């Protein structure tokens, strides 16, 4: 928690309403997001109970599982959900754009838009991840067949859940996190997990302040929880009798239909308030202007969507239960790079975020007082353009001589600290030597060197490309990391021939080929238990 | 009745002390620095009722679906004289069970009378005798399982009976605590919060079992500090056993129990007229409760019945926003004080100089950025 954010929380508490901690929106917001509000059955291992799902406020579809302990009904729910999610995903696969790769020597394609899933809270995300896990290994054939769309849904949900861990991705967002990224409430992080309370602070109803609105939102009788856990009182007093009535109706068609309607009514009553809050959240976020680097990060989401769609098309297997050593290291490295770059990009996009870095001495704002744009350094083999500027700042400068700074206005240009001189009134004079971003000649094009009087925001944070690390092939996993994955599990991991889209004959072959092609990502499953296709899942 | 017991009875009101169970004892370790909670728990105050009386009812309801599921799974795991349970436990411990185990249900006579208080001394003695007689003597013995033992533990000078659903397993020369829980272990991972809660509850049983053996002249170390959690695997109902090392939890528990045993020290800081009797006038109760300091943190909401009351009473304090926020604000205690320092209204105490400078800088940077000025 930065002091700036903590101060915003204190101000929110004193003012009785949430305070902004961002001046721009740091995430992409789709014009047509798929909002999903899931509910799970208490006590069960990720058994879906109901969901409201749709792409517009007036287009909520209610899915329910009248007997959540019944395996067939759970997979019928999965198939029904797939019937909404998969066509939604497909609707983004119309138009592609060409992207130059390898310095223009090659080209690849990516979809011009991508799907976006919105859930109420991190608990919803965890539910979705486990629901993906429980469906992606299912088979449309064999002893316990499911609808072919079920494993496909599982792979896509897993893709979204993994993407959600990627810092800066907007493919799958939890509304509570999206909102608290931009506003500070007057409550703790634990309480910020409750969507109705967060919106109570952001947008209190008339006559209430944030604290009162949030307290009111905590009463499940007034405001049902935003899931996936249900209110125990609701379970005991409403849901249990309704499920019992449905079960008791058995073959009596009339009684069953009325019991079903009763269940739908009860569950809709629990879900509808959250649905409404989700769209209010979308509205609040949409009112913020997007940050300059949001579009670039969304392109990364579009890339990921495109490549997963191609993987699925090629009959590629489901994501492994656990990453192997190499795949895990690669993934961790990727997440760390994304995390670093996301933090820097937010600071560059948003002066309020940069202010957090200024407070810790990683950035300062200064005025240019002298500029020598024509300075050439000819001490080396050939002369190079190295303009120098002097800036003056009133802020404490915590960087040493020799450090490299970047200006938010010219992120491609490096500024090396040459001299640091304390001046009158506690000010500091800094002499900087510039390199990069000025063309190849010995004369800087106009505008590439800051002019006298210009105000610069200088920081040690670099938005430059971070090179990827080098990792061994999974087959050469060092013994310190368990050695190469066993050959048998290797084959098993590659061959889940379950290609609903592909022709039956080509299925198995295509599966193996695609698996090898994508390499490290899939090839290193450590354990594939024989019993999981299984399903001795008798519940009840 | 000692003067301490007398005092605690006055605090509690005209009702018998509320009985602890493993869950409430485990909860004691949650916020050990809170004097209000320590006093109320030591006195055995009916905290749910108290919270309701002062206008901040606790929300710790349990869904009957969860209860049913828990019972079903437990019955399934313990079926057939624990044959499947023994196999799981032995396999996880990497030992040979060596033939079928004996199964002793120490709660058999009392079932299903859950609150059969009258049967307790009997059962307690029976458990003590059976477990002490079965104390491990070597690795070669036949495995033995004991279901529903009734264990005792001294909590704040009060003998507390614990009725665990656990099984104490004698295997390969040690007793092991086995706890059946219905949360799933998916791909070898379970909800960390639930595992932590189960670990500390199991630690309560380990402690009680060790005290039982020690009282009977056996080595308490015969009870292993590795407990076994038996949970459903993945999304099915097949049980899977996992080992959890509870040595750290045992230390925490002992420390807190020792602290509660020194109840006199705690009571010395409590004002004379202090009452937490739910029958008292709500306004008096509120005043009385506030006279004993609490240490509210947002984590309390998940653990203590009185948390909503304490949160309300500490609204103006930075700790209500969470410990990280308080630290980021330079440790300043109240929101008003932090904002006054940030606004430069006064420079605070000498020891607050650093915090005040930081807050002033933060307030200036924040105001500039919000006003669209780069500096």
mmCIF file of N, CA, C and O in Angstrom, chain A residues 383-434:
data_model
loop_
_atom_site.group_PDB
_atom_site.id
_atom_site.type_symbol
_atom_site.label_atom_id
_atom_site.label_comp_id
_atom_site.label_asym_id
_atom_site.label_seq_id
_atom_site.Cartn_x
_atom_site.Cartn_y
_atom_site.Cartn_z
ATOM 1 N N UNK A 383 32.140 10.415 -33.811
ATOM 2 C CA UNK A 383 31.370 11.378 -33.020
ATOM 3 C C UNK A 383 29.897 10.969 -32.908
ATOM 4 O O UNK A 383 29.345 10.409 -33.852
ATOM 5 N N UNK A 384 29.312 11.201 -31.739
ATOM 6 C CA UNK A 384 27.888 10.903 -31.540
ATOM 7 C C UNK A 384 27.195 12.119 -30.929
ATOM 8 O O UNK A 384 27.800 12.901 -30.189
ATOM 9 N N UNK A 385 25.919 12.268 -31.260
ATOM 10 C CA UNK A 385 25.124 13.377 -30.747
ATOM 11 C C UNK A 385 24.757 13.092 -29.290
ATOM 12 O O UNK A 385 24.123 12.080 -28.987
ATOM 13 N N UNK A 386 25.202 13.944 -28.378
ATOM 14 C CA UNK A 386 24.884 13.765 -26.957
ATOM 15 C C UNK A 386 24.497 15.119 -26.348
ATOM 16 O O UNK A 386 25.269 15.716 -25.611
ATOM 17 N N UNK A 387 23.288 15.615 -26.661
ATOM 18 C CA UNK A 387 22.880 16.910 -26.104
ATOM 19 C C UNK A 387 22.844 16.856 -24.583
ATOM 20 O O UNK A 387 22.657 15.789 -23.995
ATOM 21 N N UNK A 388 23.052 18.023 -23.965
ATOM 22 C CA UNK A 388 22.920 18.093 -22.510
ATOM 23 C C UNK A 388 21.877 19.149 -22.159
ATOM 24 O O UNK A 388 21.761 20.167 -22.856
ATOM 25 N N UNK A 389 21.145 18.866 -21.089
ATOM 26 C CA UNK A 389 20.205 19.869 -20.588
ATOM 27 C C UNK A 389 20.401 19.994 -19.078
ATOM 28 O O UNK A 389 20.888 19.073 -18.423
ATOM 29 N N UNK A 390 20.049 21.170 -18.569
ATOM 30 C CA UNK A 390 20.045 21.321 -17.118
ATOM 31 C C UNK A 390 18.608 21.541 -16.665
ATOM 32 O O UNK A 390 17.886 22.338 -17.272
ATOM 33 N N UNK A 391 18.209 20.803 -15.640
ATOM 34 C CA UNK A 391 16.860 20.991 -15.106
ATOM 35 C C UNK A 391 16.956 21.368 -13.632
ATOM 36 O O UNK A 391 17.933 21.056 -12.967
ATOM 37 N N UNK A 392 15.919 22.043 -13.156
ATOM 38 C CA UNK A 392 15.862 22.432 -11.743
ATOM 39 C C UNK A 392 14.569 21.895 -11.147
ATOM 40 O O UNK A 392 13.498 21.998 -11.759
ATOM 41 N N UNK A 393 14.690 21.301 -9.991
ATOM 42 C CA UNK A 393 13.496 20.755 -9.347
ATOM 43 C C UNK A 393 13.424 21.180 -7.884
ATOM 44 O O UNK A 393 14.453 21.410 -7.252
ATOM 45 N N UNK A 394 12.204 21.262 -7.386
ATOM 46 C CA UNK A 394 12.021 21.560 -5.961
ATOM 47 C C UNK A 394 11.879 20.273 -5.157
ATOM 48 O O UNK A 394 11.845 20.294 -3.934
ATOM 49 N N UNK A 395 11.757 19.160 -5.857
ATOM 50 C CA UNK A 395 11.534 17.891 -5.161
ATOM 51 C C UNK A 395 12.857 17.257 -4.765
ATOM 52 O O UNK A 395 13.877 17.488 -5.411
ATOM 53 N N UNK A 396 12.853 16.428 -3.729
ATOM 54 C CA UNK A 396 14.090 15.718 -3.384
ATOM 55 C C UNK A 396 14.475 14.761 -4.513
ATOM 56 O O UNK A 396 13.611 14.101 -5.089
ATOM 57 N N UNK A 397 15.755 14.743 -4.860
ATOM 58 C CA UNK A 397 16.216 13.857 -5.925
ATOM 59 C C UNK A 397 16.985 12.712 -5.271
ATOM 60 O O UNK A 397 18.017 12.914 -4.650
ATOM 61 N N UNK A 398 16.461 11.497 -5.403
ATOM 62 C CA UNK A 398 17.052 10.357 -4.707
ATOM 63 C C UNK A 398 17.920 9.514 -5.628
ATOM 64 O O UNK A 398 18.352 8.439 -5.256
ATOM 65 N N UNK A 399 18.167 9.993 -6.862
ATOM 66 C CA UNK A 399 18.961 9.173 -7.779
ATOM 67 C C UNK A 399 20.425 9.620 -7.745
ATOM 68 O O UNK A 399 20.714 10.801 -7.553
ATOM 69 N N UNK A 400 21.359 8.709 -7.930
ATOM 70 C CA UNK A 400 22.776 9.058 -7.904
ATOM 71 C C UNK A 400 23.282 9.519 -9.274
ATOM 72 O O UNK A 400 22.598 9.309 -10.297
ATOM 73 N N UNK A 401 24.464 10.148 -9.284
ATOM 74 C CA UNK A 401 25.106 10.494 -10.550
ATOM 75 C C UNK A 401 25.387 9.206 -11.310
ATOM 76 O O UNK A 401 25.782 8.210 -10.718
ATOM 77 N N UNK A 402 25.144 9.231 -12.609
ATOM 78 C CA UNK A 402 25.368 8.039 -13.429
ATOM 79 C C UNK A 402 24.087 7.263 -13.695
ATOM 80 O O UNK A 402 24.047 6.415 -14.579
ATOM 81 N N UNK A 403 23.019 7.560 -12.936
ATOM 82 C CA UNK A 403 21.756 6.854 -13.137
ATOM 83 C C UNK A 403 21.124 7.276 -14.456
ATOM 84 O O UNK A 403 21.383 8.366 -14.966
ATOM 85 N N UNK A 404 20.315 6.378 -15.011
ATOM 86 C CA UNK A 404 19.618 6.700 -16.251
ATOM 87 C C UNK A 404 18.166 7.022 -15.942
ATOM 88 O O UNK A 404 17.493 6.271 -15.239
ATOM 89 N N UNK A 405 17.724 8.163 -16.457
ATOM 90 C CA UNK A 405 16.334 8.575 -16.253
ATOM 91 C C UNK A 405 15.605 8.585 -17.586
ATOM 92 O O UNK A 405 16.231 8.611 -18.647
ATOM 93 N N UNK A 406 14.286 8.553 -17.492
ATOM 94 C CA UNK A 406 13.451 8.631 -18.686
ATOM 95 C C UNK A 406 12.415 9.712 -18.448
ATOM 96 O O UNK A 406 11.979 9.925 -17.325
ATOM 97 N N UNK A 407 12.027 10.377 -19.539
ATOM 98 C CA UNK A 407 10.989 11.386 -19.431
ATOM 99 C C UNK A 407 9.699 10.817 -19.999
ATOM 100 O O UNK A 407 9.714 10.149 -21.034
ATOM 101 N N UNK A 408 8.598 11.055 -19.298
ATOM 102 C CA UNK A 408 7.332 10.484 -19.766
ATOM 103 C C UNK A 408 6.962 11.021 -21.142
ATOM 104 O O UNK A 408 6.284 10.357 -21.907
ATOM 105 N N UNK A 409 7.432 12.245 -21.474
ATOM 106 C CA UNK A 409 7.096 12.822 -22.768
ATOM 107 C C UNK A 409 7.893 12.164 -23.898
ATOM 108 O O UNK A 409 7.454 12.137 -25.045
ATOM 109 N N UNK A 410 9.081 11.646 -23.589
ATOM 110 C CA UNK A 410 9.933 11.023 -24.619
ATOM 111 C C UNK A 410 10.461 9.690 -24.080
ATOM 112 O O UNK A 410 11.636 9.547 -23.755
ATOM 113 N N UNK A 411 9.598 8.672 -23.984
ATOM 114 C CA UNK A 411 9.996 7.428 -23.320
ATOM 115 C C UNK A 411 11.149 6.703 -24.021
ATOM 116 O O UNK A 411 11.830 5.890 -23.407
ATOM 117 N N UNK A 412 11.403 7.021 -25.299
ATOM 118 C CA UNK A 412 12.466 6.319 -26.021
ATOM 119 C C UNK A 412 13.841 6.919 -25.775
ATOM 120 O O UNK A 412 14.841 6.430 -26.295
ATOM 121 N N UNK A 413 13.893 8.013 -25.033
ATOM 122 C CA UNK A 413 15.157 8.730 -24.857
ATOM 123 C C UNK A 413 15.726 8.510 -23.457
ATOM 124 O O UNK A 413 15.002 8.585 -22.474
ATOM 125 N N UNK A 414 17.040 8.220 -23.411
ATOM 126 C CA UNK A 414 17.684 8.039 -22.107
ATOM 127 C C UNK A 414 18.308 9.352 -21.664
ATOM 128 O O UNK A 414 18.850 10.095 -22.498
ATOM 129 N N UNK A 415 18.263 9.625 -20.384
ATOM 130 C CA UNK A 415 18.895 10.824 -19.840
ATOM 131 C C UNK A 415 19.789 10.405 -18.688
ATOM 132 O O UNK A 415 19.309 9.977 -17.641
ATOM 133 N N UNK A 416 21.113 10.504 -18.911
ATOM 134 C CA UNK A 416 22.054 10.085 -17.875
ATOM 135 C C UNK A 416 22.354 11.260 -16.951
ATOM 136 O O UNK A 416 22.601 12.379 -17.418
ATOM 137 N N UNK A 417 22.325 11.020 -15.654
ATOM 138 C CA UNK A 417 22.610 12.083 -14.696
ATOM 139 C C UNK A 417 24.120 12.331 -14.675
ATOM 140 O O UNK A 417 24.910 11.435 -14.379
ATOM 141 N N UNK A 418 24.527 13.591 -15.031
ATOM 142 C CA UNK A 418 25.957 13.909 -15.091
ATOM 143 C C UNK A 418 26.399 14.663 -13.833
ATOM 144 O O UNK A 418 27.420 14.358 -13.240
ATOM 145 N N UNK A 419 25.637 15.675 -13.474
ATOM 146 C CA UNK A 419 25.957 16.433 -12.255
ATOM 147 C C UNK A 419 24.689 16.603 -11.425
ATOM 148 O O UNK A 419 23.595 16.746 -11.977
ATOM 149 N N UNK A 420 24.869 16.631 -10.107
ATOM 150 C CA UNK A 420 23.771 16.965 -9.192
ATOM 151 C C UNK A 420 24.278 18.100 -8.310
ATOM 152 O O UNK A 420 25.274 17.929 -7.609
ATOM 153 N N UNK A 421 23.609 19.263 -8.361
ATOM 154 C CA UNK A 421 24.087 20.392 -7.571
ATOM 155 C C UNK A 421 22.956 20.977 -6.742
ATOM 156 O O UNK A 421 21.922 21.351 -7.299
ATOM 157 N N UNK A 422 23.123 21.031 -5.434
ATOM 158 C CA UNK A 422 22.101 21.703 -4.625
ATOM 159 C C UNK A 422 22.099 23.194 -4.945
ATOM 160 O O UNK A 422 23.164 23.791 -5.080
ATOM 161 N N UNK A 423 20.921 23.773 -5.087
ATOM 162 C CA UNK A 423 20.815 25.203 -5.390
ATOM 163 C C UNK A 423 20.073 25.895 -4.251
ATOM 164 O O UNK A 423 19.738 25.272 -3.242
ATOM 165 N N UNK A 424 19.793 27.172 -4.452
ATOM 166 C CA UNK A 424 19.131 27.956 -3.406
ATOM 167 C C UNK A 424 17.709 27.433 -3.144
ATOM 168 O O UNK A 424 17.123 26.752 -3.977
ATOM 169 N N UNK A 425 17.157 27.721 -1.998
ATOM 170 C CA UNK A 425 15.782 27.384 -1.600
ATOM 171 C C UNK A 425 15.514 25.878 -1.601
ATOM 172 O O UNK A 425 14.399 25.457 -1.876
ATOM 173 N N UNK A 426 16.530 25.071 -1.368
ATOM 174 C CA UNK A 426 16.308 23.631 -1.330
ATOM 175 C C UNK A 426 16.078 23.012 -2.695
ATOM 176 O O UNK A 426 15.705 21.848 -2.799
ATOM 177 N N UNK A 427 16.300 23.789 -3.751
ATOM 178 C CA UNK A 427 16.134 23.233 -5.094
ATOM 179 C C UNK A 427 17.364 22.411 -5.468
ATOM 180 O O UNK A 427 18.411 22.513 -4.838
ATOM 181 N N UNK A 428 17.224 21.596 -6.504
ATOM 182 C CA UNK A 428 18.353 20.811 -6.987
ATOM 183 C C UNK A 428 18.501 21.039 -8.489
ATOM 184 O O UNK A 428 17.505 21.002 -9.222
ATOM 185 N N UNK A 429 19.738 21.284 -8.908
ATOM 186 C CA UNK A 429 20.016 21.380 -10.343
ATOM 187 C C UNK A 429 20.585 20.047 -10.810
ATOM 188 O O UNK A 429 21.474 19.494 -10.184
ATOM 189 N N UNK A 430 20.048 19.557 -11.913
ATOM 190 C CA UNK A 430 20.491 18.273 -12.442
ATOM 191 C C UNK A 430 20.910 18.477 -13.892
ATOM 192 O O UNK A 430 20.148 19.040 -14.689
ATOM 193 N N UNK A 431 22.130 18.052 -14.226
ATOM 194 C CA UNK A 431 22.562 18.092 -15.627
ATOM 195 C C UNK A 431 22.414 16.695 -16.202
ATOM 196 O O UNK A 431 22.864 15.716 -15.614
ATOM 197 N N UNK A 432 21.733 16.624 -17.354
ATOM 198 C CA UNK A 432 21.429 15.331 -17.968
ATOM 199 C C UNK A 432 22.039 15.251 -19.360
ATOM 200 O O UNK A 432 22.022 16.230 -20.118
ATOM 201 N N UNK A 433 22.564 14.095 -19.703
ATOM 202 C CA UNK A 433 23.083 13.870 -21.059
ATOM 203 C C UNK A 433 22.131 12.933 -21.776
ATOM 204 O O UNK A 433 21.837 11.844 -21.286
ATOM 205 N N UNK A 434 21.664 13.387 -22.949
ATOM 206 C CA UNK A 434 20.607 12.654 -23.642
ATOM 207 C C UNK A 434 21.175 11.744 -24.724
ATOM 208 O O UNK A 434 22.151 12.069 -25.396
#
